[in-house]
Structures are given as structure tokens and as C-alpha cells.
Coordinates of C-alpha atoms in Angstrom, one line a residue:
X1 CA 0.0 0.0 0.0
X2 CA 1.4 3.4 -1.0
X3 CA 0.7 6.2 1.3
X4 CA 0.8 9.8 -0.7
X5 CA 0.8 13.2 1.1
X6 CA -0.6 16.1 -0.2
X7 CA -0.7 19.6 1.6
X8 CA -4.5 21.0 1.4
X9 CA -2.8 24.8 0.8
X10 CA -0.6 25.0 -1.8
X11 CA 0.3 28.4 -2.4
X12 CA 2.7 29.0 -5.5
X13 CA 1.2 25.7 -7.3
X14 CA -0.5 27.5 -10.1
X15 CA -3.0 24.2 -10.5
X16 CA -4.0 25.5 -6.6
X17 CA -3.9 28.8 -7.1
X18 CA -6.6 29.1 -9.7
X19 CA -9.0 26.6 -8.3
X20 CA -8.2 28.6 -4.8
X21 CA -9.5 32.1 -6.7
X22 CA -13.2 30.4 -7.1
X23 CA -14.0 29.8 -3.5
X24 CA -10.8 30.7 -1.3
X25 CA -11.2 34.4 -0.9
X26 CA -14.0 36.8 0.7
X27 CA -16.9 38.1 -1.1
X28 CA -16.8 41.5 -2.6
X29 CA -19.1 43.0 0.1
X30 CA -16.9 41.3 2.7
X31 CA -13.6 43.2 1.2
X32 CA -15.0 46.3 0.6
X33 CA -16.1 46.4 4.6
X34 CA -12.4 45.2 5.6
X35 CA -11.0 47.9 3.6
X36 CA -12.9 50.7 5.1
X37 CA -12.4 49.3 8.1
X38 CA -8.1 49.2 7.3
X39 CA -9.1 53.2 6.4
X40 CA -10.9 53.9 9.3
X41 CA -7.9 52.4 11.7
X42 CA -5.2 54.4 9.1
X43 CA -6.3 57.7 9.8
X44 CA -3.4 59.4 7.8
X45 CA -3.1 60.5 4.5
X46 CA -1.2 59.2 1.4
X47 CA 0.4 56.3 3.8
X48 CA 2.9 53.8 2.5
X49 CA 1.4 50.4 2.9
X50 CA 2.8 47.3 2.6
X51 CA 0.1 44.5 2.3
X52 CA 2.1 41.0 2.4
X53 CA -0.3 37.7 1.5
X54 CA -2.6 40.5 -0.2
X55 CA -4.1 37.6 -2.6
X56 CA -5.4 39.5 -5.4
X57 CA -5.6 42.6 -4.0
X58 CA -9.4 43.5 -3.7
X59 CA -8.8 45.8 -1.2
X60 CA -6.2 48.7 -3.2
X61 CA -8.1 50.6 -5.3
X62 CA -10.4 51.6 -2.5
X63 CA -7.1 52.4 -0.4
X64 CA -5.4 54.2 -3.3
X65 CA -8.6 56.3 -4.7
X66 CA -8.3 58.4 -1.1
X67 CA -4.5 58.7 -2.2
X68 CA -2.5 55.8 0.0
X69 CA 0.2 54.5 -2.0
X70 CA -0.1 50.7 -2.1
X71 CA 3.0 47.7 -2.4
X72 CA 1.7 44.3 -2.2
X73 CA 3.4 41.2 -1.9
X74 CA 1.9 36.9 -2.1
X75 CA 3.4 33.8 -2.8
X76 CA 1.3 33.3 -6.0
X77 CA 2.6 34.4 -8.8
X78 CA -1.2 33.8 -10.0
X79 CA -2.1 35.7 -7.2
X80 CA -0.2 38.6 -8.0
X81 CA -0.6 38.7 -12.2
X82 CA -4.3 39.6 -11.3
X83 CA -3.8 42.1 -8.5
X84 CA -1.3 43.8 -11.1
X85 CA -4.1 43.5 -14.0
X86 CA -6.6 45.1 -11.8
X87 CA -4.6 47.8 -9.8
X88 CA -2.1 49.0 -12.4
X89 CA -1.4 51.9 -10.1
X90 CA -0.3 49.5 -7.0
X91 CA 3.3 47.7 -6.9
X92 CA 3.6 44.0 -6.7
X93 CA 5.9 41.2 -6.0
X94 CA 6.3 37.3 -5.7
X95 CA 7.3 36.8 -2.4
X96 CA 6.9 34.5 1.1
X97 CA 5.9 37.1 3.9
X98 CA 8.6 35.2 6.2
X99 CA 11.2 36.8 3.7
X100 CA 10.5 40.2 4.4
X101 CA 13.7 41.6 4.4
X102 CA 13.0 46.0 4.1
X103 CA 13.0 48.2 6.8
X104 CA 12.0 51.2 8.0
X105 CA 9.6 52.0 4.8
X106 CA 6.3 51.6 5.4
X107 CA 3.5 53.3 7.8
X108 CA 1.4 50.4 7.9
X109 CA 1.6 46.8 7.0
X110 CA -1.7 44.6 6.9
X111 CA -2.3 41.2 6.4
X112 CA -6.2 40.3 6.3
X113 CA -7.6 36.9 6.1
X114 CA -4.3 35.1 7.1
X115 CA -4.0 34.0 10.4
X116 CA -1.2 35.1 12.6
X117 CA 0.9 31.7 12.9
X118 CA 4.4 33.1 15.1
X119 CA 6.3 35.7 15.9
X120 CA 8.7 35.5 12.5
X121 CA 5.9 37.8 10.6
X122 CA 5.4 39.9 13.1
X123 CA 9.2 40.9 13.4
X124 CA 9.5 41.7 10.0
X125 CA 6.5 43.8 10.1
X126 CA 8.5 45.6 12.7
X127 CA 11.5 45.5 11.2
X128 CA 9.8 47.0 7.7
X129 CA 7.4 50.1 9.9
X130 CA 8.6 53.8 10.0
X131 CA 8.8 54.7 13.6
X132 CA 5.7 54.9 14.9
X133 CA 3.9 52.8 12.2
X134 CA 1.0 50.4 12.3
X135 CA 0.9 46.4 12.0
X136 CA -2.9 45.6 11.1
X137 CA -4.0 42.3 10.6
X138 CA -6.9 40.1 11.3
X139 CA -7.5 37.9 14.5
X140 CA -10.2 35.5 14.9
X141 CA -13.3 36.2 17.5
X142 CA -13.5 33.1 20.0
X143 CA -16.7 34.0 20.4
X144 CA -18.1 33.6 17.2
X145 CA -20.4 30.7 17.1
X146 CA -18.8 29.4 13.8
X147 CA -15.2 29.1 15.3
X148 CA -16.5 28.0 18.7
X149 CA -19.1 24.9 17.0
X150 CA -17.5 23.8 13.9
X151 CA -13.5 24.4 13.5
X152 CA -12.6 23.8 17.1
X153 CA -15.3 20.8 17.6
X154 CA -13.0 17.3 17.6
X155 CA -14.2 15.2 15.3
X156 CA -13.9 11.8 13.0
X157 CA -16.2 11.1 10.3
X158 CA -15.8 8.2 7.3
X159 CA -18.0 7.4 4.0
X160 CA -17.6 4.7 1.8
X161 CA -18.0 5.2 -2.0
X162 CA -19.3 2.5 -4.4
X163 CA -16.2 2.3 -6.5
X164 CA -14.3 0.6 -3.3
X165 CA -12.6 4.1 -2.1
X166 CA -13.7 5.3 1.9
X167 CA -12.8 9.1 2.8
X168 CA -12.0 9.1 6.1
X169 CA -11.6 12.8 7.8
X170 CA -10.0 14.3 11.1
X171 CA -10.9 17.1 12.7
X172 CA -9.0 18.1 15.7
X173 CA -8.0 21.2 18.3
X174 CA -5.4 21.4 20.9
X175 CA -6.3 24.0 22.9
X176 CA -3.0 23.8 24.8
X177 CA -1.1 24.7 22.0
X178 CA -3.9 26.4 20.3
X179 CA -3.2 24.3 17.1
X180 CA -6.7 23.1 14.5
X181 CA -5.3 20.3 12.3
X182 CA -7.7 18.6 9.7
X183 CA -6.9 15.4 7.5
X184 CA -8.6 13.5 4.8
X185 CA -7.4 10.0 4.0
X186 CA -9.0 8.6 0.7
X187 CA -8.3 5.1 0.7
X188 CA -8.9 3.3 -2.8
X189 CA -8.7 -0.9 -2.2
X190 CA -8.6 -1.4 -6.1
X191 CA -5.2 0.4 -6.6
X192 CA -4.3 0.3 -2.5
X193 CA -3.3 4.0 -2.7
X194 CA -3.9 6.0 0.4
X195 CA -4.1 10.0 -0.3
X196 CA -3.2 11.7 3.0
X197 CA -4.3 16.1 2.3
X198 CA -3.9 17.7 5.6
X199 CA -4.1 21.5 6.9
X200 CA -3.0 22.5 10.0
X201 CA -3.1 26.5 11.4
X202 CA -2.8 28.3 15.3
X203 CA -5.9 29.6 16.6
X204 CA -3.9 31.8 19.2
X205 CA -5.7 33.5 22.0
X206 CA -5.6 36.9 22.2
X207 CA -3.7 37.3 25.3
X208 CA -1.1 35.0 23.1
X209 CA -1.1 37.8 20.3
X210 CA -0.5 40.4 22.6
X211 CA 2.3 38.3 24.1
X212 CA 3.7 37.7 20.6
X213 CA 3.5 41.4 19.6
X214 CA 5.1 42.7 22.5
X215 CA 8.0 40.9 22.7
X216 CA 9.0 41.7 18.8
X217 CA 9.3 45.3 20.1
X218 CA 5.6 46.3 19.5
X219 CA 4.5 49.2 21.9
X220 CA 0.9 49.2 22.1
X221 CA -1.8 46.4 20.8
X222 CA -5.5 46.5 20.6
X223 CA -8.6 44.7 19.1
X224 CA -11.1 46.4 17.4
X225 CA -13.6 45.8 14.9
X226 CA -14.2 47.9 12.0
X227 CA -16.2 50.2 13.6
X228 CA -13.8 51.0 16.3
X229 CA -15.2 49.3 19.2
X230 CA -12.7 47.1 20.9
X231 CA -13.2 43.0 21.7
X232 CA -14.9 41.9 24.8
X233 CA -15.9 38.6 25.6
X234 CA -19.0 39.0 25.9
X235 CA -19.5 40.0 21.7
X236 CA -20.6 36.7 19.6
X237 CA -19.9 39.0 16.6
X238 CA -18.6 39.7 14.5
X239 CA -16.2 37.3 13.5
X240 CA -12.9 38.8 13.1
X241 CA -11.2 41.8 15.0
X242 CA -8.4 43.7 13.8
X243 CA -5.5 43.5 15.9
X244 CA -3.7 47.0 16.0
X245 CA -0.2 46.8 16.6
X246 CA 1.6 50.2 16.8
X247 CA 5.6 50.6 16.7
X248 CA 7.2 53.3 19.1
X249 CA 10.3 55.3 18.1
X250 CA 13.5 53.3 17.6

């Protein structure tokens, strides 16, 4: 029996990357609120921001029409052709967020709809910020009935298929290490190959953030959703905060 791997996320696999563009990103409306939100938290004008994993960059020309100047950087090189197609006035590049290597250009980096994994993208966010710059990104609510029922709910399911394949799936959480792994083993008795696509990401708590932030050299961090009112545990919605890290003077 021949067991294959196969990651679930394959960014940079062009095969991935345009069956990703059909169901992997937000909604239009969904974008558009996120980047009004990323305006309302900027506050400036005509800001240099640097959005690393910015996908196909559905949130720039609503940033650039009230005259930031936009730089945005994914893995896909799919990704990226489209983000240039659409915002010819933005500045792109192929490139993995954990090789961040610039510093002290930017006013703002965000990352939206990526998880926050360690402290490696964080520090280069730093590392890349004028003095007194921002570090926006997304954080999930723990809240939010979605994230609480489904993605952190242990489970193990199996079906079997008539052609002699069975699908078997695990869904799992460590809350210790605040860690969501899911496989999916498609076993096929005819050929005796076993298909093995997994996922795994960090659901970090906010007080883990926080932690995170700080000790990269990060000042001051707060949680607030796009209309500026901060997280409290007591709010089911909505689903994702932006985390607002801010860099002192170096």
C-alpha cells in the first residue's frame, strides 16, 4: 500500500492557485467592509502600505482612490498577475511574507484573512514600519459561534464510496497549544493507494497575540472591529477583530 501526502494549501502551485481564486477568498461586500475598516484604523493620508499575502488585492483601489500609495506582496505568482491586472497603479511582487527583508519604509503593514501563525511575521513587520507605524491584521473572534461549533469541535467522520474508495476525515484542536489540524485520507482498495491532504493553522488567543506582539518590540496592541469598538468577551460577533499593533520610536 502506497501512502501519498498532499498539503491542502498550496500556495505557488499554479494548478491550486486558480481553483483557490473560485472559493478561497472573501466576497466583494466582505472586502469592501475590511477595507474601510483598514481606512478607518489608518487615519493618515497618502500612507505607504505594505500589504504582504494581499491575494489578489481586492482591497487597493479603494485604499489608493483616497491617495495611499499601495506595495503588495503573495506567494502566488497567479495571485499577483491579477492584483497587477486590476490595480495597475499599485506595486507588486512574488514573495513569502517570512522573507520580508525592508525596513523602516512603510506606515502600515496589513495582512487580512491570514492567520497570525508566530512571531517570525510579526518581526519583520516591525522590522519593515517607520517609527511609529502600524501592523494591522486580522485575528479571529472566539466568540463567534462558527469558530467555537465547527473548526474547534473534535471530530472523526468516514464514508464509503461505491467504486471501493472510503474518505475518512479528522478534525482536531489542541487548545493547549492552540493548534486546528484537519486530514482527509481517501483510501482506494482497487489500486491500494492511500491519499493523505492535511491543513494544519494556530488559533492563538488573544492574550497569546498580545504576548507575541510585544516581545517583537511592539509598543501598544488593541482589538477592534471595523467600527472602532474594541473586543470583549462577551460579543458573539462579528467574526474577526483587527488586531492594531503600533511601533514606538526606535
Amino acid at each position: 500500500m502506497k501512502k501519498i501526502y498532499v498539503p491542502m494549501i498550496r500556495y505557488g502551485d499554479r494548478e491550486f492557485d486558480e481553483g483557490f481564486i473560485g472559493w478561497g477568498f472573501q466576497n466583494a461586500e466582505e472586502q469592501t467592509h475590511d477595507a474601510q475598516g483598514i481606512l478607518r484604523i489608518a487615519g493618515g493620508e497618502n500612507l505607504k502600505i505594505l500589504d504582504i499575502a494581499c491575494g489578489l488585492g481586492g482591497y487597493h483601489k479603494i485604499w489608493m482612490d483616497v491617495g495611499h500609495s499601495i506595495t503588495g506582496t503573495d506567494l502566488s505568482e497567479t495571485f499577483i498577475q491579477m492584483a497587477q491586472t486590476t490595480n495597475p497603479g499599485a506595486v507588486y511582487r512574488v514573495e513569502d511574507f517570512y522573507e520580508l527583508k525592508e525596513e523602516s519604509l512603510y506606515d502600515m503593514v496589513t495582512m487580512i484573512d491570514t492567520p497570525l501563525e508566530d512571531e517570525d511575521v510579526p518581526r519583520n513587520a516591525y522590522r519593515a514600519l517607520k517609527n511609529y507605524g502600524m501592523f494591522v491584521f486580522q485575528a479571529s473572534n472566539p466568540n463567534y459561534d462558527h469558530i467555537r461549533g465547527n473548526c474547534l469541535e473534535n471530530r472523526r467522520t468516514w464514508k464509503e464510496y461505491d467504486n471501493r474508495t472510503f474518505l475518512l476525515t479528522r478534525n482536531e484542536y489542541n487548545k493547549e497549544l492552540e493548534v486546528w489540524e484537519y486530514e482527509e485520507w481517501r483510501l482506494n482498495l482497487e489500486t491500494g493507494d492511500v491519499v493523505v491532504e492535511y491543513n494544519s493553522s494556530h488559533h492563538l488567543s488573544f492574550s497569546r497575540i498580545v504576548d507575541i506582539l510585544m516581545s517583537v518590540g511592539f509598543v501598544t496592541v488593541d482589538f477592534l472591529d471595523t467600527d472602532g469598538r474594541p473586543y470583549t468577551t462577551s460579543r458573539n460577533e462579528p467574526k474577526n477583530y483587527f488586531c492594531i499593533a503600533r511601533k514606538g520610536k526606535e
